[in-house]
C-alpha cells in the first residue's frame, strides 16, 4: 500500500464488494479473537475472502478467519468482519483503519465492534462483558493515529471531535438488551496498546491509575475512523483474562481464545438485542 490511503483506493475496494454481493448492509460488525462464531449463524450469506478485496489487510493470527460475511441478522442487513488486522502484525495504523473507510463508503450507519481484552479493573472476571463507554488511545497519543496523513474531506473533517466516540443511544440499547436477558454487563474504559507482548504488572498498575478498566490491542483505531466518518459506534469487550497487577499469574493467547467460548453466547444475545432495537 502507498504511504497513505486515498479515496480511489477505498472506492476500488467498495466496487469489488458491490460486485460480489447485492446486499446493502447498514450495520458493520467486527468480531475479535475467539468471538467469530456469531457470523456462522447467518444463513444465507455472501462470503468474501479478504484476499479478494484490494488493499484489505489480512489477519495472520490464530482465532481470526479473514473474510466478510454479509447477510441478515435480526432483520438487519449486516456486514461482518470475521477477523481483523492489528498494528502489531506489522500494518500501519491507517491500514488497520482501511476496512472502516470502506464501510463508510458502502453506506454503513452503525458499527458494533468487539474484542477480547484483559481486565485492568480488579473487580472484572474472565467471562465478563464490558460495554465500552470511552477509550484511552495510548497508541494514538504516541502518534499512531489512523487518521494521520492527508485528510479525506469526503469522509470527515480534519480535526474530528471524539467526545462521544461511543454512541450513547447505542450504549443504552446494549444495556437494555443485556438486562432483558439477565446478562451482567459492565461499563468501562478500554485502553489500546500496540502489543503483541502482554503487559507487565507495572504496566497494568499504570493503566489502572490513568483510568483504564480493560486493555487490548485493537478497536480504538477502528472506532476513531468510524466516528470520523459519521458511523455510530457500539464497542463491547469480552474479558478474557484477569488483571495481573501483582504479577501472580501469566497471560496466554490460548486463555484468550478459551474465554471466547463463555463470552460468545452473551455477546450474541446483546448484539441481537441491539440489532432488534435499532430502528
Ligand atoms: N492485554 C492486552 N490485550 C489483550 C489481553 C491482555 O491482557 N487479553 C486479550 N487481549
Coordinates of C-alpha atoms and ligand atoms in Angstrom, one line a residue:
X1 CA 0.0 0.0 0.0
X2 CA 1.2 3.6 -0.7
X3 CA 2.1 5.9 2.1
X4 CA -1.5 6.9 2.9
X5 CA -5.0 5.9 1.9
X6 CA -6.8 7.7 -1.0
X7 CA -10.5 7.8 -1.8
X8 CA -9.7 6.0 -5.0
X9 CA -8.2 3.0 -3.1
X10 CA -11.2 2.9 -0.8
X11 CA -13.7 3.0 -3.7
X12 CA -11.9 0.2 -5.6
X13 CA -12.5 -2.0 -2.6
X14 CA -16.1 -0.8 -2.4
X15 CA -16.6 -1.7 -6.1
X16 CA -15.2 -5.2 -5.6
X17 CA -17.5 -5.8 -2.6
X18 CA -20.5 -4.5 -4.6
X19 CA -19.7 -6.8 -7.4
X20 CA -19.8 -9.8 -5.1
X21 CA -23.0 -9.0 -3.1
X22 CA -26.3 -7.3 -4.0
X23 CA -27.0 -6.7 -0.3
X24 CA -26.8 -3.2 1.1
X25 CA -25.5 -3.6 4.7
X26 CA -26.4 -0.9 7.2
X27 CA -24.6 -2.4 10.2
X28 CA -20.9 -3.4 10.4
X29 CA -19.8 -5.9 12.9
X30 CA -16.2 -6.7 13.8
X31 CA -15.6 -10.0 15.7
X32 CA -12.5 -10.2 17.8
X33 CA -10.2 -13.0 18.9
X34 CA -12.2 -16.1 19.7
X35 CA -15.5 -14.3 19.1
X36 CA -16.0 -15.1 15.4
X37 CA -18.8 -17.7 15.8
X38 CA -21.7 -15.3 15.5
X39 CA -21.0 -15.0 11.8
X40 CA -21.6 -18.7 11.3
X41 CA -25.2 -18.4 12.4
X42 CA -26.1 -16.2 9.4
X43 CA -27.8 -18.2 6.6
X44 CA -27.9 -17.5 3.8
X45 CA -24.9 -15.2 3.4
X46 CA -22.4 -13.9 0.9
X47 CA -18.8 -14.6 1.7
X48 CA -15.9 -12.5 0.5
X49 CA -12.3 -13.6 1.4
X50 CA -10.2 -10.7 2.4
X51 CA -7.7 -11.7 -0.3
X52 CA -10.3 -10.8 -3.0
X53 CA -10.5 -7.2 -1.8
X54 CA -7.7 -4.8 -3.0
X55 CA -5.7 -3.3 -0.1
X56 CA -7.7 -5.1 2.5
X57 CA -5.4 -6.1 5.4
X58 CA -5.4 -9.8 6.4
X59 CA -5.1 -11.2 9.9
X60 CA -2.2 -13.6 10.5
X61 CA -3.5 -14.6 13.9
X62 CA -5.0 -17.9 15.2
X63 CA -8.7 -17.3 16.0
X64 CA -9.2 -14.9 13.1
X65 CA -10.8 -16.2 9.9
X66 CA -10.2 -13.5 7.4
X67 CA -13.5 -13.0 5.5
X68 CA -16.5 -10.8 5.2
X69 CA -19.9 -12.4 5.9
X70 CA -22.8 -10.4 4.5
X71 CA -26.3 -11.3 5.3
X72 CA -29.3 -10.7 7.6
X73 CA -29.3 -10.8 11.4
X74 CA -32.4 -10.0 13.3
X75 CA -33.9 -8.5 10.1
X76 CA -31.0 -6.1 9.7
X77 CA -28.6 -6.2 6.8
X78 CA -25.1 -6.7 8.3
X79 CA -21.6 -6.9 7.1
X80 CA -19.4 -8.9 9.5
X81 CA -15.7 -8.8 9.6
X82 CA -14.7 -12.3 10.8
X83 CA -11.2 -11.4 11.9
X84 CA -9.3 -8.2 11.8
X85 CA -5.8 -6.9 11.3
X86 CA -3.8 -5.4 14.1
X87 CA -1.0 -2.9 14.3
X88 CA 1.3 -5.5 16.0
X89 CA 1.1 -7.7 12.9
X90 CA 3.1 -5.0 11.1
X91 CA 0.3 -3.0 9.5
X92 CA 0.5 0.8 9.7
X93 CA -2.4 2.3 11.6
X94 CA -4.1 3.8 8.5
X95 CA -4.2 0.3 7.0
X96 CA -5.8 -1.1 10.2
X97 CA -8.5 1.6 9.7
X98 CA -8.9 0.8 5.9
X99 CA -11.8 -1.6 6.3
X100 CA -13.8 1.0 8.2
X101 CA -13.2 3.6 5.5
X102 CA -14.7 1.1 3.1
X103 CA -17.7 0.6 5.4
X104 CA -18.3 4.4 5.4
X105 CA -18.3 4.4 1.6
X106 CA -20.6 1.4 1.5
X107 CA -23.1 3.5 3.4
X108 CA -22.9 1.6 6.7
X109 CA -24.6 3.6 9.5
X110 CA -23.7 1.6 12.6
X111 CA -20.6 -0.3 13.8
X112 CA -20.6 -2.9 16.5
X113 CA -17.0 -3.6 17.4
X114 CA -15.9 -6.4 19.7
X115 CA -12.6 -7.5 21.2
X116 CA -11.0 -9.8 23.7
X117 CA -9.5 -7.7 26.4
X118 CA -7.5 -8.2 29.6
X119 CA -9.1 -7.0 32.9
X120 CA -7.4 -4.0 34.4
X121 CA -10.2 -3.3 36.8
X122 CA -9.6 -5.8 39.7
X123 CA -13.4 -6.3 40.0
X124 CA -13.6 -7.8 36.5
X125 CA -13.5 -11.6 35.9
X126 CA -12.7 -13.6 32.8
X127 CA -16.0 -14.2 31.0
X128 CA -17.4 -10.7 31.9
X129 CA -18.6 -8.4 29.2
X130 CA -17.8 -4.7 29.3
X131 CA -19.7 -2.2 27.3
X132 CA -17.2 0.4 26.2
X133 CA -18.2 3.9 27.3
X134 CA -14.9 5.6 26.3
X135 CA -11.4 4.8 25.4
X136 CA -7.8 5.8 26.1
X137 CA -5.9 5.9 22.8
X138 CA -2.5 5.4 24.3
X139 CA -1.1 4.5 20.9
X140 CA -2.8 7.5 19.3
X141 CA -1.3 9.8 21.9
X142 CA 2.1 8.5 20.9
X143 CA 1.5 9.3 17.3
X144 CA -0.1 6.1 16.0
X145 CA -3.4 7.6 14.9
X146 CA -5.2 6.0 11.9
X147 CA -6.2 9.4 10.6
X148 CA -2.6 10.6 10.3
X149 CA -1.9 11.7 6.7
X150 CA -3.8 13.8 4.2
X151 CA -7.4 14.2 5.4
X152 CA -10.1 12.7 3.1
X153 CA -12.6 15.5 3.3
X154 CA -15.3 13.4 1.6
X155 CA -15.3 11.1 4.7
X156 CA -14.9 13.6 7.6
X157 CA -13.2 16.6 9.0
X158 CA -9.5 17.2 9.7
X159 CA -9.9 17.5 13.5
X160 CA -12.8 15.3 14.5
X161 CA -14.4 15.6 17.9
X162 CA -14.1 12.5 20.0
X163 CA -16.3 13.4 23.0
X164 CA -18.9 10.8 22.0
X165 CA -16.9 8.3 20.1
X166 CA -19.1 5.6 21.6
X167 CA -22.7 6.4 20.8
X168 CA -24.7 7.0 24.0
X169 CA -28.0 5.8 22.4
X170 CA -26.4 2.6 21.2
X171 CA -24.9 2.1 24.7
X172 CA -28.4 2.5 26.2
X173 CA -29.8 -0.1 23.8
X174 CA -27.0 -2.5 24.7
X175 CA -27.8 -2.1 28.4
X176 CA -31.4 -2.8 27.7
X177 CA -30.6 -5.8 25.6
X178 CA -28.3 -7.2 28.4
X179 CA -30.9 -6.5 31.1
X180 CA -33.6 -8.3 29.1
X181 CA -31.5 -11.5 29.0
X182 CA -30.3 -11.2 32.6
X183 CA -26.7 -10.7 31.5
X184 CA -24.5 -8.6 33.7
X185 CA -22.7 -6.1 31.5
X186 CA -20.1 -3.9 33.0
X187 CA -19.4 -0.4 31.6
X188 CA -15.9 0.9 31.4
X189 CA -12.9 2.5 29.6
X190 CA -10.9 0.4 27.1
X191 CA -7.3 1.2 26.5
X192 CA -5.4 0.3 23.3
X193 CA -1.8 -0.7 23.4
X194 CA 0.3 -1.7 20.4
X195 CA 1.1 -5.3 21.6
X196 CA 2.0 -8.0 20.9
X197 CA 3.6 -8.5 24.3
X198 CA 1.1 -8.5 27.1
X199 CA 1.6 -6.0 30.0
X200 CA 3.9 -6.2 32.9
X201 CA 2.4 -5.8 36.4
X202 CA 3.9 -2.3 36.4
X203 CA 2.3 -1.5 33.1
X204 CA -1.1 -2.7 34.5
X205 CA -0.8 -0.6 37.6
X206 CA 0.0 2.4 35.4
X207 CA -3.0 1.7 33.2
X208 CA -5.3 1.4 36.2
X209 CA -4.0 4.7 37.6
X210 CA -4.8 6.6 34.3
X211 CA -8.3 5.3 34.2
X212 CA -8.5 2.0 32.2
X213 CA -10.8 -0.8 33.0
X214 CA -9.8 -3.2 30.2
X215 CA -6.8 -3.4 27.9
X216 CA -6.4 -4.7 24.4
X217 CA -4.6 -4.3 21.1
X218 CA -7.4 -3.3 18.7
X219 CA -10.7 -1.4 18.4
X220 CA -9.5 2.1 19.1
X221 CA -8.1 2.8 15.6
X222 CA -11.3 1.4 14.0
X223 CA -13.5 3.5 16.3
X224 CA -11.6 6.7 15.5
X225 CA -12.0 6.1 11.8
X226 CA -15.7 5.2 12.1
X227 CA -16.5 8.2 14.3
X228 CA -14.6 10.5 11.9
X229 CA -16.8 9.1 9.1
X230 CA -20.1 9.6 10.9
X231 CA -20.7 5.9 11.8
X232 CA -22.4 5.4 15.2
X233 CA -20.3 3.0 17.3
X234 CA -21.0 0.4 19.9
X235 CA -18.0 -1.2 21.5
X236 CA -18.0 -4.4 23.6
X237 CA -15.1 -6.1 25.3
X238 CA -15.1 -9.7 26.3
X239 CA -12.9 -10.0 29.3
X240 CA -10.6 -13.0 28.6
X241 CA -8.1 -12.8 31.4
X242 CA -7.6 -11.4 34.8
X243 CA -5.7 -8.3 35.8
X244 CA -2.1 -9.3 36.6
X245 CA -1.4 -6.3 38.8
X246 CA 0.8 -8.1 41.3
X247 CA 2.5 -10.5 38.8
X248 CA 0.9 -13.6 40.3
X249 CA -0.5 -15.1 37.1
X250 CA 0.6 -15.4 33.5
X251 CA -1.5 -14.4 30.4
X252 CA -1.6 -16.6 27.2
X253 CA -3.3 -16.4 23.8
X254 CA -4.9 -19.8 24.4
X255 CA -6.6 -18.4 27.6
X256 CA -7.9 -15.5 25.5
X257 CA -9.4 -17.9 22.9
X258 CA -10.8 -20.2 25.6
X259 CA -12.7 -17.3 27.3
X260 CA -14.4 -16.7 23.9
X261 CA -16.5 -19.9 24.4
X262 CA -18.1 -18.4 27.6
X263 CA -18.3 -14.9 26.0
X264 CA -19.9 -15.8 22.6
X265 CA -23.4 -16.7 23.8
X266 CA -23.6 -13.5 25.9
X267 CA -22.2 -11.4 23.1
X268 CA -24.5 -13.0 20.7
X269 CA -27.5 -12.1 22.9
X270 CA -26.5 -8.5 23.3
X271 CA -25.7 -8.0 19.6
X272 CA -29.0 -9.5 18.5
X273 CA -30.9 -7.4 21.1
X274 CA -29.2 -4.2 19.9
X275 CA -30.0 -5.1 16.2
X276 CA -33.7 -5.6 17.1
X277 CA -33.8 -2.3 18.8
X278 CA -32.1 -0.2 16.1
X279 CA -34.8 1.5 14.1
Ligands
LIG1 N1 -3.6 -7.5 27.3 C1 -3.7 -7.0 26.1 N2 -4.5 -7.4 25.1 C2 -5.3 -8.5 25.4 C3 -5.3 -9.1 26.7 C4 -4.4 -8.5 27.7 O1 -4.3 -9.0 28.8 N3 -6.2 -10.1 26.7 C5 -6.7 -10.1 25.5 N4 -6.2 -9.1 24.7

